[in-house]
PDB file of C-alpha atoms in Angstrom:
ATOM      1  CA  MET U   1      -2.448  11.213 -10.609  1.00 68.00           C
ATOM      2  CA  THR U   2      -3.991   7.651 -12.441  1.00 84.00           C
ATOM      3  CA  LEU U   3      -3.193   4.076 -10.950  1.00 88.00           C
ATOM      4  CA  ILE U   4      -1.214   3.162 -14.054  1.00 93.00           C
ATOM      5  CA  ASN U   5       1.195   6.002 -12.989  1.00 91.00           C
ATOM      6  CA  THR U   6       1.580   5.415  -9.793  1.00 91.00           C
ATOM      7  CA  LEU U   7       1.855   1.563 -10.309  1.00 94.00           C
ATOM      8  CA  VAL U   8       4.303   2.971 -13.458  1.00 96.00           C
ATOM      9  CA  ASP U   9       6.218   4.804 -10.944  1.00 95.00           C
ATOM     10  CA  PHE U  10       6.455   2.301  -8.474  1.00 96.00           C
ATOM     11  CA  ALA U  11       7.682   0.013 -10.513  1.00 98.00           C
ATOM     12  CA  ARG U  12      11.361   2.003 -11.856  1.00 97.00           C
ATOM     13  CA  THR U  13      11.711   3.999  -8.308  1.00 96.00           C
ATOM     14  CA  GLY U  14      10.718   0.077  -5.882  1.00 96.00           C
ATOM     15  CA  ARG U  15       9.163   3.167  -3.642  1.00 94.00           C
ATOM     16  CA  ILE U  16       5.592   4.902  -2.987  1.00 91.00           C
ATOM     17  CA  GLY U  17       5.812   8.334  -2.775  1.00 87.00           C
ATOM     18  CA  PRO U  18       7.941   8.378   0.570  1.00 91.00           C
ATOM     19  CA  LEU U  19       7.002   4.156   1.268  1.00 94.00           C
ATOM     20  CA  ILE U  20      10.177   2.325   0.680  1.00 95.00           C
ATOM     21  CA  CYS U  21      11.640  -0.707   1.840  1.00 96.00           C
ATOM     22  CA  GLY U  22      14.197  -0.989   5.510  1.00 95.00           C
ATOM     23  CA  MET U  23      11.931   2.199   6.292  1.00 95.00           C
ATOM     24  CA  PRO U  24       9.904   2.095  10.064  1.00 94.00           C
ATOM     25  CA  LEU U  25       6.704   1.005  10.490  1.00 90.00           C
ATOM     26  CA  ALA U  26       6.300   3.097  12.854  1.00 90.00           C
ATOM     27  CA  GLU U  27       7.506   6.366  10.166  1.00 94.00           C
ATOM     28  CA  ALA U  28       5.120   4.086   7.304  1.00 92.00           C
ATOM     29  CA  GLU U  29       1.850   4.926   9.795  1.00 90.00           C
ATOM     30  CA  ASP U  30       2.322   8.365  10.799  1.00 91.00           C
ATOM     31  CA  LEU U  31       2.374   8.722   7.298  1.00 90.00           C
ATOM     32  CA  LEU U  32      -0.598   6.270   6.150  1.00 89.00           C
ATOM     33  CA  GLY U  33      -2.350   6.197   9.403  1.00 86.00           C
ATOM     34  CA  PRO U  34      -2.384   2.506  11.864  1.00 84.00           C
ATOM     35  CA  GLY U  35      -2.191  -0.070   9.526  1.00 82.00           C
ATOM     36  CA  ARG U  36      -4.492  -3.396   9.963  1.00 80.00           C
ATOM     37  CA  PRO U  37      -2.223  -6.312  10.909  1.00 78.00           C
ATOM     38  CA  HIS U  38      -2.347  -9.547  10.365  1.00 71.00           C
ATOM     39  CA  PRO U  39      -3.490 -12.033  12.676  1.00 72.00           C
ATOM     40  CA  ALA U  40      -0.299 -13.229  14.015  1.00 72.00           C
ATOM     41  CA  HIS U  41       0.652  -9.827  15.338  1.00 67.00           C
ATOM     42  CA  VAL U  42      -2.884  -9.699  17.629  1.00 66.00           C
ATOM     43  CA  LEU U  43      -2.048 -13.411  18.096  1.00 72.00           C
ATOM     44  CA  LYS U  44       1.755 -12.558  18.912  1.00 72.00           C
ATOM     45  CA  GLY U  45       2.074  -9.605  19.692  1.00 70.00           C
ATOM     46  CA  PRO U  46       4.120  -6.343  17.431  1.00 72.00           C
ATOM     47  CA  ASP U  47       7.845  -8.746  16.694  1.00 75.00           C
ATOM     48  CA  ILE U  48       6.329 -11.975  14.732  1.00 76.00           C
ATOM     49  CA  ASP U  49       8.314 -11.173  11.490  1.00 76.00           C
ATOM     50  CA  GLY U  50       7.021 -11.430   8.378  1.00 78.00           C
ATOM     51  CA  TYR U  51       3.614 -10.439   8.332  1.00 74.00           C
ATOM     52  CA  PRO U  52       1.659  -7.686   6.777  1.00 83.00           C
ATOM     53  CA  TYR U  53      -0.412  -4.485   7.824  1.00 85.00           C
ATOM     54  CA  SER U  54      -2.896  -3.481   5.020  1.00 88.00           C
ATOM     55  CA  TRP U  55      -4.077  -0.193   4.163  1.00 87.00           C
ATOM     56  CA  ASN U  56      -7.149  -1.854   2.103  1.00 85.00           C
ATOM     57  CA  GLY U  57      -4.966  -2.724  -1.534  1.00 88.00           C
ATOM     58  CA  LEU U  58      -1.933  -1.762   0.081  1.00 92.00           C
ATOM     59  CA  ARG U  59      -0.018  -4.299   2.191  1.00 92.00           C
ATOM     60  CA  LEU U  60       3.378  -3.914   4.045  1.00 93.00           C
ATOM     61  CA  VAL U  61       5.269  -6.539   4.866  1.00 91.00           C
ATOM     62  CA  VAL U  62       7.189  -5.834   8.621  1.00 89.00           C
ATOM     63  CA  ILE U  63      10.557  -7.585   9.794  1.00 89.00           C
ATOM     64  CA  GLN U  64      12.333  -6.247  13.343  1.00 89.00           C
ATOM     65  CA  ARG U  65       9.098  -3.508  12.880  1.00 88.00           C
ATOM     66  CA  THR U  66      10.502  -2.584   9.871  1.00 92.00           C
ATOM     67  CA  VAL U  67       9.401  -2.120   5.932  1.00 94.00           C
ATOM     68  CA  SER U  68      10.745  -5.348   4.146  1.00 94.00           C
ATOM     69  CA  GLY U  69       8.392  -5.998   1.795  1.00 95.00           C
ATOM     70  CA  ILE U  70       5.711  -3.049  -0.381  1.00 96.00           C
ATOM     71  CA  TRP U  71       2.997  -4.897  -2.130  1.00 95.00           C
ATOM     72  CA  ILE U  72      -0.243  -3.568  -4.060  1.00 94.00           C
ATOM     73  CA  ASP U  73      -2.952  -6.230  -4.122  1.00 92.00           C
ATOM     74  CA  LEU U  74      -5.074  -6.156  -7.247  1.00 91.00           C
ATOM     75  CA  ARG U  75      -8.849  -7.931  -7.518  1.00 85.00           C
ATOM     76  CA  PRO U  76      -9.326  -8.239 -11.787  1.00 89.00           C
ATOM     77  CA  GLY U  77     -13.401  -6.671 -12.020  1.00 86.00           C
ATOM     78  CA  SER U  78     -13.997  -5.131  -8.854  1.00 86.00           C
ATOM     79  CA  THR U  79     -13.012  -1.952  -7.464  1.00 85.00           C
ATOM     80  CA  VAL U  80     -10.155  -1.508  -4.707  1.00 82.00           C
ATOM     81  CA  LYS U  81      -9.090   1.575  -2.247  1.00 82.00           C
ATOM     82  CA  LEU U  82      -5.898   2.358  -2.144  1.00 84.00           C
ATOM     83  CA  PRO U  83      -5.018   4.726   0.693  1.00 85.00           C
ATOM     84  CA  PRO U  84      -5.183   8.596  -0.847  1.00 82.00           C
ATOM     85  CA  LEU U  85      -0.513   8.412   0.518  1.00 78.00           C
ATOM     86  CA  VAL U  86      -0.376   5.995  -3.038  1.00 80.00           C
ATOM     87  CA  LEU U  87      -2.919   6.991  -5.715  1.00 72.00           C
ATOM     88  CA  LEU U  88      -3.716  11.309  -4.657  1.00 71.00           C
ATOM     89  CA  ASP U  89      -7.557  12.067  -4.523  1.00 66.00           C
ATOM     90  CA  SER U  90      -9.167   8.205  -4.293  1.00 62.00           C
ATOM     91  CA  GLU U  91     -11.264   7.071  -2.559  1.00 66.00           C
ATOM     92  CA  SER U  92     -11.720   3.578  -5.114  1.00 78.00           C
ATOM     93  CA  PHE U  93     -11.028   2.855  -8.684  1.00 80.00           C
ATOM     94  CA  GLU U  94     -11.417   0.031 -11.247  1.00 84.00           C
ATOM     95  CA  ALA U  95      -8.694  -2.560 -10.582  1.00 87.00           C
ATOM     96  CA  THR U  96      -8.124  -3.373 -13.675  1.00 92.00           C
ATOM     97  CA  VAL U  97      -5.097  -3.683 -15.685  1.00 94.00           C
ATOM     98  CA  PRO U  98      -4.198  -5.569 -18.265  1.00 95.00           C
ATOM     99  CA  ARG U  99      -1.048  -6.898 -18.525  1.00 95.00           C
ATOM    100  CA  GLU U 100      -0.934  -5.400 -22.321  1.00 96.00           C
ATOM    101  CA  GLU U 101      -1.730  -2.040 -20.593  1.00 96.00           C
ATOM    102  CA  LEU U 102       0.579  -1.812 -18.335  1.00 97.00           C
ATOM    103  CA  ILE U 103       4.011  -3.238 -20.046  1.00 98.00           C
ATOM    104  CA  THR U 104       2.757  -1.028 -23.016  1.00 98.00           C
ATOM    105  CA  ALA U 105       3.160   1.893 -20.123  1.00 98.00           C
ATOM    106  CA  LEU U 106       6.258   1.217 -18.836  1.00 98.00           C
ATOM    107  CA  ASP U 107       7.914   1.072 -21.947  1.00 98.00           C
ATOM    108  CA  ALA U 108       6.305   4.382 -22.651  1.00 98.00           C
ATOM    109  CA  ALA U 109       7.854   5.641 -19.697  1.00 97.00           C
ATOM    110  CA  GLY U 110      11.968   4.520 -19.972  1.00 97.00           C
ATOM    111  CA  CYS U 111      11.157   1.390 -17.128  1.00 98.00           C
ATOM    112  CA  ARG U 112      13.824  -1.762 -18.973  1.00 98.00           C
ATOM    113  CA  HIS U 113      11.511  -5.610 -17.682  1.00 98.00           C
ATOM    114  CA  GLU U 114      11.701  -9.185 -17.752  1.00 97.00           C
ATOM    115  CA  VAL U 115      10.417 -11.428 -17.651  1.00 96.00           C
ATOM    116  CA  ASP U 116      10.275 -13.050 -14.163  1.00 95.00           C
ATOM    117  CA  PRO U 117      10.771 -16.715 -14.307  1.00 94.00           C
ATOM    118  CA  VAL U 118      10.677 -17.784 -10.929  1.00 92.00           C
ATOM    119  CA  LEU U 119       7.220 -16.663 -10.773  1.00 92.00           C
ATOM    120  CA  THR U 120       5.934 -16.742 -14.487  1.00 92.00           C
ATOM    121  CA  MET U 121       4.131 -20.845 -14.760  1.00 92.00           C
ATOM    122  CA  GLY U 122       1.413 -22.206 -15.828  1.00 89.00           C
ATOM    123  CA  GLU U 123      -1.565 -20.259 -15.945  1.00 88.00           C
ATOM    124  CA  GLN U 124       0.656 -17.622 -14.406  1.00 94.00           C
ATOM    125  CA  SER U 125       2.622 -14.834 -15.369  1.00 95.00           C
ATOM    126  CA  SER U 126       5.778 -11.960 -13.697  1.00 97.00           C
ATOM    127  CA  VAL U 127       7.857  -9.400 -15.208  1.00 98.00           C
ATOM    128  CA  ILE U 128      10.382  -7.764 -12.800  1.00 97.00           C
ATOM    129  CA  THR U 129      12.295  -4.139 -13.500  1.00 98.00           C
ATOM    130  CA  GLN U 130      15.443  -2.851 -14.191  1.00 96.00           C
ATOM    131  CA  PRO U 131      17.057  -1.362 -11.586  1.00 95.00           C
ATOM    132  CA  ALA U 132      14.003  -1.045  -8.810  1.00 97.00           C
ATOM    133  CA  GLU U 133      13.498  -5.615  -9.042  1.00 97.00           C
ATOM    134  CA  VAL U 134       9.855  -4.900  -8.430  1.00 98.00           C
ATOM    135  CA  ARG U 135       7.336  -7.846  -9.665  1.00 97.00           C
ATOM    136  CA  ALA U 136       4.410  -7.513 -10.768  1.00 98.00           C
ATOM    137  CA  VAL U 137       1.948 -10.906 -11.441  1.00 97.00           C
ATOM    138  CA  PHE U 138      -0.928 -11.135 -14.191  1.00 96.00           C
ATOM    139  CA  SER U 139      -2.292 -13.932 -13.771  1.00 90.00           C
ATOM    140  CA  LEU U 140      -6.348 -15.167 -15.910  1.00 85.00           C
ATOM    141  CA  PRO U 141      -9.276 -13.937 -13.307  1.00 85.00           C
ATOM    142  CA  GLY U 142     -10.711 -16.174 -11.658  1.00 78.00           C
ATOM    143  CA  ARG U 143     -14.704 -17.311 -12.119  1.00 79.00           C
ATOM    144  CA  ASN U 144     -15.106 -14.475 -10.418  1.00 82.00           C
ATOM    145  CA  ASP U 145     -13.715 -11.695 -11.525  1.00 77.00           C
ATOM    146  CA  HIS U 146     -15.421  -9.328 -13.838  1.00 76.00           C
ATOM    147  CA  VAL U 147     -13.671  -8.765 -16.560  1.00 81.00           C
ATOM    148  CA  PRO U 148     -13.776  -7.757 -20.671  1.00 83.00           C
ATOM    149  CA  HIS U 149     -11.772 -10.575 -21.729  1.00 80.00           C
ATOM    150  CA  ARG U 150     -11.482 -13.926 -20.341  1.00 79.00           C
ATOM    151  CA  ASP U 151      -8.767 -14.993 -21.975  1.00 81.00           C
ATOM    152  CA  ARG U 152      -6.051 -12.070 -20.837  1.00 89.00           C
ATOM    153  CA  HIS U 153      -4.066 -11.361 -18.063  1.00 90.00           C
ATOM    154  CA  TYR U 154      -4.824  -9.229 -15.635  1.00 93.00           C
ATOM    155  CA  LEU U 155      -2.328  -7.802 -12.669  1.00 94.00           C
ATOM    156  CA  ASN U 156      -2.805  -8.986  -9.596  1.00 93.00           C
ATOM    157  CA  VAL U 157      -0.575  -7.524  -7.616  1.00 96.00           C
ATOM    158  CA  MET U 158       3.185  -5.348  -8.012  1.00 97.00           C
ATOM    159  CA  HIS U 159       5.434  -6.454  -5.316  1.00 97.00           C
ATOM    160  CA  LYS U 160       9.127  -5.370  -3.987  1.00 97.00           C
ATOM    161  CA  HIS U 161      10.918  -6.638  -0.699  1.00 92.00           C
ATOM    162  CA  THR U 162      14.054  -6.724   0.601  1.00 87.00           C
ATOM    163  CA  ALA U 163      16.378  -9.386   0.524  1.00 62.00           C
TER     164      ALA U 163
END
């Protein structure tokens, strides 16, 4: 399984393996191991809502101890780690995904997508997949991002969350 396969599967299904929005945090931690809670959880306790638990490049947003959002964070030009449940047989991977590469992969997989007008502005663009409603957000590289083409949009994050 490659990173692009993982991203396309997430875009098509809205899930990452057994991870889905609506599952209990305890069940997700059984699958992933204990997450690193946001400092707000540490200060105010586990019942505070809307702050993520993270496993390197994977974040789960939690409301009432239930997963309400799944995020894959990428930083173009860097190496990122994802838990083995997300990307099998990989401790780390190259996190540079050009917009064109992901769009081509979505098209090849028959995954419908459209421009997301809510998250498309300025130097940022976004697509939302159907029917899973996963958002992929792209932007031009930052000053310290080491990428081959500085004028291309690269994937920064893919995410899904419930209302």
